[in-house]
DNA sequence: TAATAAAAGGATATTCTTGTCCTTTATTCA
DNA sequence: TGAATAAAGGACAAGAATATCCTTTTATTA
């Protein structure tokens, strides 16, 4: 198992790609994004529809339409995408799947996993969607698989 | 997404349960284990067959048969189970699914995820299968969901 | 040695994730 | 206003993870 689902990986890469285009005032079309992040186009369409419904990205139909993110969304943390797609599983719940594990009755790995999950949460919360743009512009980062 | 797959959660809980019984010289039968860790019996059978083939646990057929772990296995790290079931995904590979991400050409989250994954790896490597027995004996820990 | 108990193994069923296809709706522009 | 473009939406398909069923093999013990 990877850390994120495949759907979530696509979502993150796509939003980065869209944010990058948005920074120069452009919108990104589905074909463009799918090619840019190396993902199946029609599956990505579903993911973007979902993110759009949830208000994480915006879309415009018709000629010269496409996806973009506004300034507010650029400032949003990466965790918003992860939660929208993969839910809270990475941050909460006993790692061993024990229902009775809690702060009051912790499993033997509870505190250690708590610390690690806290770090993942911190990382995803302090990293913003727009924060990758410099690196994308500098060409240091490719979003292709 | 949780950290481990459901299969892996069952596997970990089952091995803990078996290890606990083994400590008092007993073997654990499938029904017993499934009830003890609250998992579907026949699915668990497949998981245990797999762990047995991979040498992580031992089994004996026939009356008074069942599963047990030898002293060697008690000393094994939890990471052995996780790797056997969920593979290397938790420890290796770019978190964002970027093929080109590497030490030489790291993605923007590479180093931070590397640290977190290192901690997960350390935790799972330094925790042994047998290490939970005191807590199970003390009744502090329940393996039921 | 026969009866029984318990895991092993193969096949199938169900559910969830991932991926595709086709039609509809909204927008642009000639 | 009509044609073209691009996302939205609904339905379906493939694959993987999870779960169940049935038969076979191996061991115990009466």
mmCIF file of C-alpha atoms (C1' of nucleotides) in Angstrom:
data_model
loop_
_atom_site.group_PDB
_atom_site.id
_atom_site.type_symbol
_atom_site.label_atom_id
_atom_site.label_comp_id
_atom_site.label_asym_id
_atom_site.label_seq_id
_atom_site.Cartn_x
_atom_site.Cartn_y
_atom_site.Cartn_z
ATOM 1 C CA UNK A 1 0.000 0.000 0.000
ATOM 2 C CA UNK A 2 1.153 3.448 -0.852
ATOM 3 C CA UNK A 3 0.418 6.426 1.386
ATOM 4 C CA UNK A 4 -2.225 7.909 -0.924
ATOM 5 C CA UNK A 5 -4.714 6.187 -3.208
ATOM 6 C CA UNK A 6 -4.061 6.409 -6.925
ATOM 7 C CA UNK A 7 -7.060 8.687 -7.254
ATOM 8 C CA UNK A 8 -5.519 10.987 -4.665
ATOM 9 C CA UNK A 9 -2.158 11.002 -6.412
ATOM 10 C CA UNK A 10 -3.844 12.006 -9.660
ATOM 11 C CA UNK A 11 -5.825 14.663 -7.816
ATOM 12 C CA UNK A 12 -2.765 16.208 -6.211
ATOM 13 C CA UNK A 13 -0.736 16.228 -9.405
ATOM 14 C CA UNK A 14 -3.667 17.620 -11.397
ATOM 15 C CA UNK A 15 -4.313 20.423 -8.938
ATOM 16 C CA UNK A 16 -0.630 21.339 -8.979
ATOM 17 C CA UNK A 17 -0.732 21.395 -12.753
ATOM 18 C CA UNK A 18 -3.859 23.549 -12.816
ATOM 19 C CA UNK A 19 -2.440 25.884 -10.175
ATOM 20 C CA UNK A 20 0.671 26.309 -12.241
ATOM 21 C CA UNK A 21 -1.347 27.327 -15.306
ATOM 22 C CA UNK A 22 -3.577 29.540 -13.206
ATOM 23 C CA UNK A 23 -0.572 31.459 -11.951
ATOM 24 C CA UNK A 24 0.013 32.697 -15.514
ATOM 25 C CA UNK A 25 -3.685 33.444 -15.949
ATOM 26 C CA UNK A 26 -4.403 30.415 -18.152
ATOM 27 C CA UNK A 27 -7.004 27.734 -17.791
ATOM 28 C CA UNK A 28 -6.091 24.113 -18.271
ATOM 29 C CA UNK A 29 -8.177 21.744 -20.381
ATOM 30 C CA UNK A 30 -8.729 18.127 -19.465
ATOM 31 C CA UNK A 31 -6.602 16.731 -22.301
ATOM 32 C CA UNK A 32 -3.801 19.115 -21.420
ATOM 33 C CA UNK A 33 -3.860 18.155 -17.744
ATOM 34 C CA UNK A 34 -4.096 14.426 -18.389
ATOM 35 C CA UNK A 35 -1.114 14.612 -20.741
ATOM 36 C CA UNK A 36 0.766 16.859 -18.332
ATOM 37 C CA UNK A 37 0.440 14.571 -15.347
ATOM 38 C CA UNK A 38 0.301 11.258 -17.224
ATOM 39 C CA UNK A 39 -3.100 10.066 -16.086
ATOM 40 C CA UNK A 40 -6.055 8.375 -17.840
ATOM 41 C CA UNK A 41 -8.048 11.254 -19.291
ATOM 42 C CA UNK A 42 -11.570 10.034 -18.637
ATOM 43 C CA UNK A 43 -10.838 8.899 -15.136
ATOM 44 C CA UNK A 44 -9.222 12.215 -14.399
ATOM 45 C CA UNK A 45 -12.387 13.892 -15.674
ATOM 46 C CA UNK A 46 -14.315 12.218 -12.873
ATOM 47 C CA UNK A 47 -11.785 13.262 -10.280
ATOM 48 C CA UNK A 48 -11.821 16.883 -11.437
ATOM 49 C CA UNK A 49 -15.614 16.914 -11.488
ATOM 50 C CA UNK A 50 -15.526 15.807 -7.901
ATOM 51 C CA UNK A 51 -12.952 18.398 -6.842
ATOM 52 C CA UNK A 52 -14.947 21.031 -8.678
ATOM 53 C CA UNK A 53 -18.177 20.076 -6.914
ATOM 54 C CA UNK A 54 -16.331 20.290 -3.633
ATOM 55 C CA UNK A 55 -15.086 23.760 -4.488
ATOM 56 C CA UNK A 56 -11.393 22.930 -4.538
ATOM 57 C CA UNK A 57 -11.008 23.928 -8.177
ATOM 58 C CA UNK A 58 -13.163 25.875 -10.624
ATOM 59 C CA UNK A 59 -14.250 25.087 -14.131
ATOM 60 C CA UNK A 60 -15.655 26.833 -17.196
ATOM 61 C CA UNK A 61 -17.444 25.009 -20.001
ATOM 62 C CA UNK A 62 -17.276 25.714 -23.693
ATOM 63 C CA UNK A 63 -14.547 26.929 -26.040
ATOM 64 C CA UNK A 64 -11.486 28.168 -24.176
ATOM 65 C CA UNK A 65 -13.012 26.695 -21.080
ATOM 66 C CA UNK A 66 -11.146 24.495 -18.664
ATOM 67 C CA UNK A 67 -10.080 24.259 -15.051
ATOM 68 C CA UNK A 68 -8.447 26.869 -12.877
ATOM 69 C CA UNK A 69 -7.916 27.713 -9.224
ATOM 70 C CA UNK A 70 -8.591 31.098 -7.719
ATOM 71 C CA UNK A 71 -6.325 32.937 -5.320
ATOM 72 C CA UNK A 72 -8.136 31.517 -2.291
ATOM 73 C CA UNK A 73 -7.571 27.973 -3.468
ATOM 74 C CA UNK A 74 -3.903 28.628 -4.139
ATOM 75 C CA UNK A 75 -3.566 29.388 -0.467
ATOM 76 C CA UNK A 76 -5.353 26.219 0.592
ATOM 77 C CA UNK A 77 -3.373 23.418 2.165
ATOM 78 C CA UNK A 78 -2.660 20.176 0.425
ATOM 79 C CA UNK A 79 -4.551 18.441 3.199
ATOM 80 C CA UNK A 80 -7.804 19.748 1.716
ATOM 81 C CA UNK A 81 -7.240 17.636 -1.393
ATOM 82 C CA UNK A 82 -6.164 14.582 0.546
ATOM 83 C CA UNK A 83 -9.180 14.762 2.833
ATOM 84 C CA UNK A 84 -11.564 15.343 -0.056
ATOM 85 C CA UNK A 85 -10.305 12.249 -1.863
ATOM 86 C CA UNK A 86 -8.955 9.819 0.729
ATOM 87 C CA UNK A 87 -10.875 10.945 3.782
ATOM 88 C CA UNK A 88 -9.527 11.041 7.317
ATOM 89 C CA UNK A 89 -8.002 7.573 7.384
ATOM 90 C CA UNK A 90 -4.439 8.781 7.235
ATOM 91 C CA UNK A 91 -4.887 11.072 10.223
ATOM 92 C CA UNK A 92 -7.300 9.274 12.497
ATOM 93 C CA UNK A 93 -8.269 5.837 13.755
ATOM 94 C CA UNK A 94 -6.072 3.086 15.168
ATOM 95 C CA UNK A 95 -3.371 2.011 12.749
ATOM 96 C CA UNK A 96 -3.988 -1.614 13.664
ATOM 97 C CA UNK A 97 -7.726 -1.259 13.121
ATOM 98 C CA UNK A 98 -8.564 -1.700 16.782
ATOM 99 C CA UNK A 99 -11.858 -0.080 17.627
ATOM 100 C CA UNK A 100 -11.164 0.001 21.322
ATOM 101 C CA UNK A 101 -7.871 1.805 20.862
ATOM 102 C CA UNK A 102 -8.158 5.404 22.019
ATOM 103 C CA UNK A 103 -6.394 8.014 24.094
ATOM 104 C CA UNK A 104 -7.820 6.403 27.208
ATOM 105 C CA UNK A 105 -7.145 2.812 26.162
ATOM 106 C CA UNK A 106 -4.276 3.104 23.687
ATOM 107 C CA UNK A 107 -2.811 0.190 21.766
ATOM 108 C CA UNK A 108 0.928 -0.359 22.187
ATOM 109 C CA UNK A 109 1.733 1.603 19.066
ATOM 110 C CA UNK A 110 -0.816 4.327 19.645
ATOM 111 C CA UNK A 111 1.468 7.117 20.783
ATOM 112 C CA UNK A 112 4.135 6.450 18.235
ATOM 113 C CA UNK A 113 1.669 6.380 15.361
ATOM 114 C CA UNK A 114 0.036 9.446 16.769
ATOM 115 C CA UNK A 115 3.282 11.320 16.495
ATOM 116 C CA UNK A 116 3.911 10.132 12.949
ATOM 117 C CA UNK A 117 0.406 10.951 11.826
ATOM 118 C CA UNK A 118 0.712 14.339 13.434
ATOM 119 C CA UNK A 119 3.764 14.983 11.309
ATOM 120 C CA UNK A 120 1.980 13.903 8.137
ATOM 121 C CA UNK A 121 -0.931 16.126 9.058
ATOM 122 C CA UNK A 122 1.389 19.063 9.781
ATOM 123 C CA UNK A 123 3.205 18.603 6.520
ATOM 124 C CA UNK A 124 0.021 18.494 4.484
ATOM 125 C CA UNK A 125 -1.488 21.406 6.341
ATOM 126 C CA UNK A 126 1.459 23.710 6.012
ATOM 127 C CA UNK A 127 2.072 22.969 2.331
ATOM 128 C CA UNK A 128 -0.174 25.073 0.117
ATOM 129 C CA UNK A 129 -1.433 24.217 -3.329
ATOM 130 C CA UNK A 130 0.224 27.314 -4.766
ATOM 131 C CA UNK A 131 3.481 26.615 -2.985
ATOM 132 C CA UNK A 132 4.759 24.413 -5.769
ATOM 133 C CA UNK A 133 4.630 26.974 -8.505
ATOM 134 C CA UNK A 134 8.156 28.288 -8.216
ATOM 135 C CA UNK A 135 9.536 24.809 -8.570
ATOM 136 C CA UNK A 136 7.285 24.032 -11.499
ATOM 137 C CA UNK A 137 8.284 27.270 -13.188
ATOM 138 C CA UNK A 138 11.936 26.584 -12.553
ATOM 139 C CA UNK A 139 11.450 23.293 -14.376
ATOM 140 C CA UNK A 140 12.849 21.380 -11.446
ATOM 141 C CA UNK A 141 9.645 19.480 -10.994
ATOM 142 C CA UNK A 142 7.834 17.370 -13.494
ATOM 143 C CA UNK A 143 4.361 16.111 -12.729
ATOM 144 C CA UNK A 144 4.596 13.256 -15.145
ATOM 145 C CA UNK A 145 4.739 9.737 -13.885
ATOM 146 C CA UNK B 1 -7.150 5.500 3.162
ATOM 147 C CA UNK B 2 -5.818 3.970 6.282
ATOM 148 C CA UNK B 3 -2.126 3.293 6.792
ATOM 149 C CA UNK B 4 -2.426 -0.473 6.383
ATOM 150 C CA UNK B 5 -4.758 -2.530 4.206
ATOM 151 C CA UNK B 6 -7.525 -4.397 5.965
ATOM 152 C CA UNK B 7 -5.758 -7.645 5.151
ATOM 153 C CA UNK B 8 -2.654 -6.311 6.857
ATOM 154 C CA UNK B 9 -4.581 -5.217 9.929
ATOM 155 C CA UNK B 10 -6.059 -8.708 10.241
ATOM 156 C CA UNK B 11 -2.619 -10.216 9.735
ATOM 157 C CA UNK B 12 -1.028 -8.116 12.461
ATOM 158 C CA UNK B 13 -3.798 -8.703 14.946
ATOM 159 C CA UNK B 14 -3.839 -12.431 14.161
ATOM 160 C CA UNK B 15 -0.101 -12.830 14.593
ATOM 161 C CA UNK B 16 -0.253 -10.976 17.903
ATOM 162 C CA UNK B 17 -3.027 -13.285 18.994
ATOM 163 C CA UNK B 18 -1.116 -16.384 17.928
ATOM 164 C CA UNK B 19 2.068 -15.113 19.555
ATOM 165 C CA UNK B 20 0.208 -14.566 22.788
ATOM 166 C CA UNK B 21 -1.056 -18.169 22.789
ATOM 167 C CA UNK B 22 2.336 -19.469 21.776
ATOM 168 C CA UNK B 23 3.910 -17.792 24.788
ATOM 169 C CA UNK B 24 1.913 -20.129 27.014
ATOM 170 C CA UNK B 25 2.751 -23.106 24.805
ATOM 171 C CA UNK B 26 -0.654 -23.351 23.172
ATOM 172 C CA UNK B 27 -1.584 -23.412 19.543
ATOM 173 C CA UNK B 28 -4.417 -21.293 18.245
ATOM 174 C CA UNK B 29 -7.093 -22.645 15.935
ATOM 175 C CA UNK B 30 -8.606 -20.634 13.116
ATOM 176 C CA UNK B 31 -12.014 -20.241 14.780
ATOM 177 C CA UNK B 32 -10.395 -19.162 17.997
ATOM 178 C CA UNK B 33 -8.227 -16.557 16.275
ATOM 179 C CA UNK B 34 -11.032 -15.201 14.111
ATOM 180 C CA UNK B 35 -13.241 -14.780 17.167
ATOM 181 C CA UNK B 36 -10.382 -13.309 19.174
ATOM 182 C CA UNK B 37 -9.526 -10.610 16.672
ATOM 183 C CA UNK B 38 -13.002 -10.124 15.197
ATOM 184 C CA UNK B 39 -12.247 -11.002 11.587
ATOM 185 C CA UNK B 40 -14.071 -13.080 8.956
ATOM 186 C CA UNK B 41 -12.966 -16.632 9.586
ATOM 187 C CA UNK B 42 -12.573 -17.870 6.032
ATOM 188 C CA UNK B 43 -10.815 -14.767 4.856
ATOM 189 C CA UNK B 44 -8.449 -14.992 7.772
ATOM 190 C CA UNK B 45 -7.742 -18.586 6.758
ATOM 191 C CA UNK B 46 -6.339 -17.335 3.474
ATOM 192 C CA UNK B 47 -4.214 -14.723 5.186
ATOM 193 C CA UNK B 48 -2.785 -17.255 7.634
ATOM 194 C CA UNK B 49 -2.100 -19.728 4.826
ATOM 195 C CA UNK B 50 -0.110 -16.997 3.134
ATOM 196 C CA UNK B 51 1.836 -16.048 6.267
ATOM 197 C CA UNK B 52 2.492 -19.727 6.866
ATOM 198 C CA UNK B 53 3.831 -20.261 3.345
ATOM 199 C CA UNK B 54 6.078 -17.269 3.865
ATOM 200 C CA UNK B 55 7.398 -18.746 7.099
ATOM 201 C CA UNK B 56 6.132 -16.002 9.393
ATOM 202 C CA UNK B 57 3.973 -18.395 11.363
ATOM 203 C CA UNK B 58 3.792 -22.190 11.640
ATOM 204 C CA UNK B 59 0.872 -24.532 11.440
ATOM 205 C CA UNK B 60 -0.042 -28.087 12.326
ATOM 206 C CA UNK B 61 -2.955 -29.975 10.803
ATOM 207 C CA UNK B 62 -5.289 -32.395 12.432
ATOM 208 C CA UNK B 63 -6.808 -32.664 15.919
ATOM 209 C CA UNK B 64 -5.234 -30.222 18.345
ATOM 210 C CA UNK B 65 -3.544 -28.610 15.419
ATOM 211 C CA UNK B 66 -3.494 -24.912 14.806
ATOM 212 C CA UNK B 67 -1.134 -22.018 14.361
ATOM 213 C CA UNK B 68 1.824 -20.999 16.455
ATOM 214 C CA UNK B 69 4.992 -18.964 16.250
ATOM 215 C CA UNK B 70 8.405 -20.222 17.257
ATOM 216 C CA UNK B 71 10.915 -18.288 19.308
ATOM 217 C CA UNK B 72 12.611 -16.954 16.201
ATOM 218 C CA UNK B 73 9.380 -15.494 14.915
ATOM 219 C CA UNK B 74 8.608 -13.903 18.247
ATOM 220 C CA UNK B 75 11.788 -11.916 17.823
ATOM 221 C CA UNK B 76 10.908 -10.809 14.311
ATOM 222 C CA UNK B 77 9.952 -7.222 13.682
ATOM 223 C CA UNK B 78 6.435 -6.168 12.841
ATOM 224 C CA UNK B 79 7.782 -4.849 9.542
ATOM 225 C CA UNK B 80 8.106 -8.437 8.334
ATOM 226 C CA UNK B 81 4.349 -8.849 8.471
ATOM 227 C CA UNK B 82 3.656 -5.498 6.890
ATOM 228 C CA UNK B 83 6.061 -6.152 4.030
ATOM 229 C CA UNK B 84 4.712 -9.653 3.463
ATOM 230 C CA UNK B 85 1.164 -8.352 3.134
ATOM 231 C CA UNK B 86 1.306 -4.750 1.938
ATOM 232 C CA UNK B 87 4.669 -4.744 0.223
ATOM 233 C CA UNK B 88 7.122 -1.867 0.211
ATOM 234 C CA UNK B 89 4.676 0.897 -0.705
ATOM 235 C CA UNK B 90 4.657 2.455 2.728
ATOM 236 C CA UNK B 91 8.424 2.761 2.830
ATOM 237 C CA UNK B 92 9.445 3.464 -0.751
ATOM 238 C CA UNK B 93 8.380 5.302 -3.866
ATOM 239 C CA UNK B 94 7.325 8.931 -4.295
ATOM 240 C CA UNK B 95 4.289 9.763 -2.155
ATOM 241 C CA UNK B 96 2.803 11.744 -5.019
ATOM 242 C CA UNK B 97 3.340 8.896 -7.461
ATOM 243 C CA UNK B 98 5.974 10.747 -9.464
ATOM 244 C CA UNK B 99 8.252 8.342 -11.265
ATOM 245 C CA UNK B 100 10.940 10.909 -11.802
ATOM 246 C CA UNK B 101 11.104 11.787 -8.139
ATOM 247 C CA UNK B 102 14.302 10.482 -6.592
ATOM 248 C CA UNK B 103 17.169 11.473 -4.372
ATOM 249 C CA UNK B 104 18.764 13.250 -7.317
ATOM 250 C CA UNK B 105 15.577 14.876 -8.585
ATOM 251 C CA UNK B 106 13.367 15.069 -5.507
ATOM 252 C CA UNK B 107 9.800 16.340 -5.539
ATOM 253 C CA UNK B 108 9.042 19.206 -3.174
ATOM 254 C CA UNK B 109 7.786 16.890 -0.467
ATOM 255 C CA UNK B 110 10.429 14.248 -0.953
ATOM 256 C CA UNK B 111 12.622 14.982 2.040
ATOM 257 C CA UNK B 112 9.756 15.492 4.429
ATOM 258 C CA UNK B 113 8.063 12.278 3.418
ATOM 259 C CA UNK B 114 11.378 10.522 3.560
ATOM 260 C CA UNK B 115 11.744 11.483 7.181
ATOM 261 C CA UNK B 116 8.206 10.401 8.047
ATOM 262 C CA UNK B 117 8.542 7.120 6.242
ATOM 263 C CA UNK B 118 11.857 6.565 7.957
ATOM 264 C CA UNK B 119 10.084 6.902 11.281
ATOM 265 C CA UNK B 120 7.367 4.463 10.284
ATOM 266 C CA UNK B 121 10.012 2.038 9.126
ATOM 267 C CA UNK B 122 11.999 2.450 12.360
ATOM 268 C CA UNK B 123 8.912 1.915 14.465
ATOM 269 C CA UNK B 124 7.906 -1.239 12.621
ATOM 270 C CA UNK B 125 11.439 -2.580 12.632
ATOM 271 C CA UNK B 126 12.084 -2.047 16.301
ATOM 272 C CA UNK B 127 8.742 -3.456 17.435
ATOM 273 C CA UNK B 128 8.846 -7.231 17.665
ATOM 274 C CA UNK B 129 5.965 -9.630 17.264
ATOM 275 C CA UNK B 130 6.534 -10.982 20.751
ATOM 276 C CA UNK B 131 6.816 -7.531 22.248
ATOM 277 C CA UNK B 132 3.106 -7.224 22.770
ATOM 278 C CA UNK B 133 2.708 -10.216 24.983
ATOM 279 C CA UNK B 134 3.084 -8.495 28.319
ATOM 280 C CA UNK B 135 0.372 -6.073 27.420
ATOM 281 C CA UNK B 136 -1.897 -8.816 26.177
ATOM 282 C CA UNK B 137 -1.297 -10.835 29.306
ATOM 283 C CA UNK B 138 -1.962 -7.805 31.462
ATOM 284 C CA UNK B 139 -5.312 -7.491 29.748
ATOM 285 C CA UNK B 140 -4.562 -3.935 28.791
ATOM 286 C CA UNK B 141 -4.847 -4.703 25.129
ATOM 287 C CA UNK B 142 -7.722 -6.217 23.291
ATOM 288 C CA UNK B 143 -7.290 -7.355 19.726
ATOM 289 C CA UNK B 144 -10.968 -7.192 18.983
ATOM 290 C CA UNK B 145 -12.253 -4.602 16.632
ATOM 291 C "C1'" DT C 1 -6.814 -48.920 10.981
ATOM 292 C "C1'" DA C 2 -10.901 -46.025 10.959
ATOM 293 C "C1'" DA C 3 -12.967 -41.861 12.441
ATOM 294 C "C1'" DT C 4 -12.259 -37.257 13.330
ATOM 295 C "C1'" DA C 5 -10.219 -32.751 13.516
ATOM 296 C "C1'" DA C 6 -7.974 -28.951 11.444
ATOM 297 C "C1'" DA C 7 -5.267 -26.603 7.963
ATOM 298 C "C1'" DA C 8 -4.360 -26.296 2.663
ATOM 299 C "C1'" DG C 9 -5.966 -25.330 -1.681
ATOM 300 C "C1'" DG C 10 -8.962 -24.244 -5.547
ATOM 301 C "C1'" DA C 11 -13.001 -22.007 -7.189
ATOM 302 C "C1'" DT C 12 -16.410 -18.576 -6.861
ATOM 303 C "C1'" DA C 13 -18.921 -14.315 -5.014
ATOM 304 C "C1'" DT C 14 -19.077 -9.587 -3.565
ATOM 305 C "C1'" DT C 15 -17.548 -5.002 -3.098
ATOM 306 C "C1'" DC C 16 -14.562 -1.147 -4.026
ATOM 307 C "C1'" DT C 17 -11.278 1.176 -6.938
ATOM 308 C "C1'" DT C 18 -9.953 2.431 -11.238
ATOM 309 C "C1'" DG C 19 -11.029 3.264 -15.930
ATOM 310 C "C1'" DT C 20 -14.112 3.963 -20.251
ATOM 311 C "C1'" DC C 21 -18.149 5.294 -23.133
ATOM 312 C "C1'" DC C 22 -21.885 8.070 -24.477
ATOM 313 C "C1'" DT C 23 -25.235 11.765 -23.941
ATOM 314 C "C1'" DT C 24 -26.360 16.316 -22.013
ATOM 315 C "C1'" DT C 25 -25.458 21.006 -20.691
ATOM 316 C "C1'" DA C 26 -23.162 25.353 -20.831
ATOM 317 C "C1'" DT C 27 -20.234 28.598 -23.272
ATOM 318 C "C1'" DT C 28 -17.988 30.875 -27.135
ATOM 319 C "C1'" DC C 29 -17.802 32.765 -31.521
ATOM 320 C "C1'" DA C 30 -18.830 33.158 -36.346
ATOM 321 C "C1'" DT D 1 -28.954 31.929 -34.142
ATOM 322 C "C1'" DG D 2 -26.245 27.905 -35.185
ATOM 323 C "C1'" DA D 3 -21.976 25.334 -35.033
ATOM 324 C "C1'" DA D 4 -18.262 24.048 -32.373
ATOM 325 C "C1'" DT D 5 -15.971 23.238 -27.967
ATOM 326 C "C1'" DA D 6 -15.364 21.596 -23.401
ATOM 327 C "C1'" DA D 7 -16.995 20.179 -18.883
ATOM 328 C "C1'" DA D 8 -20.949 17.526 -16.367
ATOM 329 C "C1'" DG D 9 -23.329 13.500 -15.626
ATOM 330 C "C1'" DG D 10 -25.008 8.812 -15.973
ATOM 331 C "C1'" DA D 11 -24.091 4.161 -17.100
ATOM 332 C "C1'" DC D 12 -21.109 0.572 -17.747
ATOM 333 C "C1'" DA D 13 -16.482 -2.326 -17.741
ATOM 334 C "C1'" DA D 14 -12.209 -4.129 -15.846
ATOM 335 C "C1'" DG D 15 -9.341 -5.172 -12.021
ATOM 336 C "C1'" DA D 16 -8.112 -5.633 -7.255
ATOM 337 C "C1'" DA D 17 -9.313 -6.339 -2.482
ATOM 338 C "C1'" DT D 18 -12.238 -8.652 0.493
ATOM 339 C "C1'" DA D 19 -15.094 -12.592 1.657
ATOM 340 C "C1'" DT D 20 -17.211 -17.326 1.191
ATOM 341 C "C1'" DC D 21 -17.780 -22.257 -0.206
ATOM 342 C "C1'" DC D 22 -16.302 -26.823 -1.020
ATOM 343 C "C1'" DT D 23 -12.929 -30.472 -1.546
ATOM 344 C "C1'" DT D 24 -8.360 -32.388 -0.378
ATOM 345 C "C1'" DT D 25 -4.523 -33.323 2.537
ATOM 346 C "C1'" DT D 26 -2.331 -34.204 6.899
ATOM 347 C "C1'" DA D 27 -2.256 -35.333 11.627
ATOM 348 C "C1'" DT D 28 -4.279 -37.275 15.962
ATOM 349 C "C1'" DT D 29 -6.339 -40.650 18.689
ATOM 350 C "C1'" DA D 30 -9.549 -44.143 19.819
#
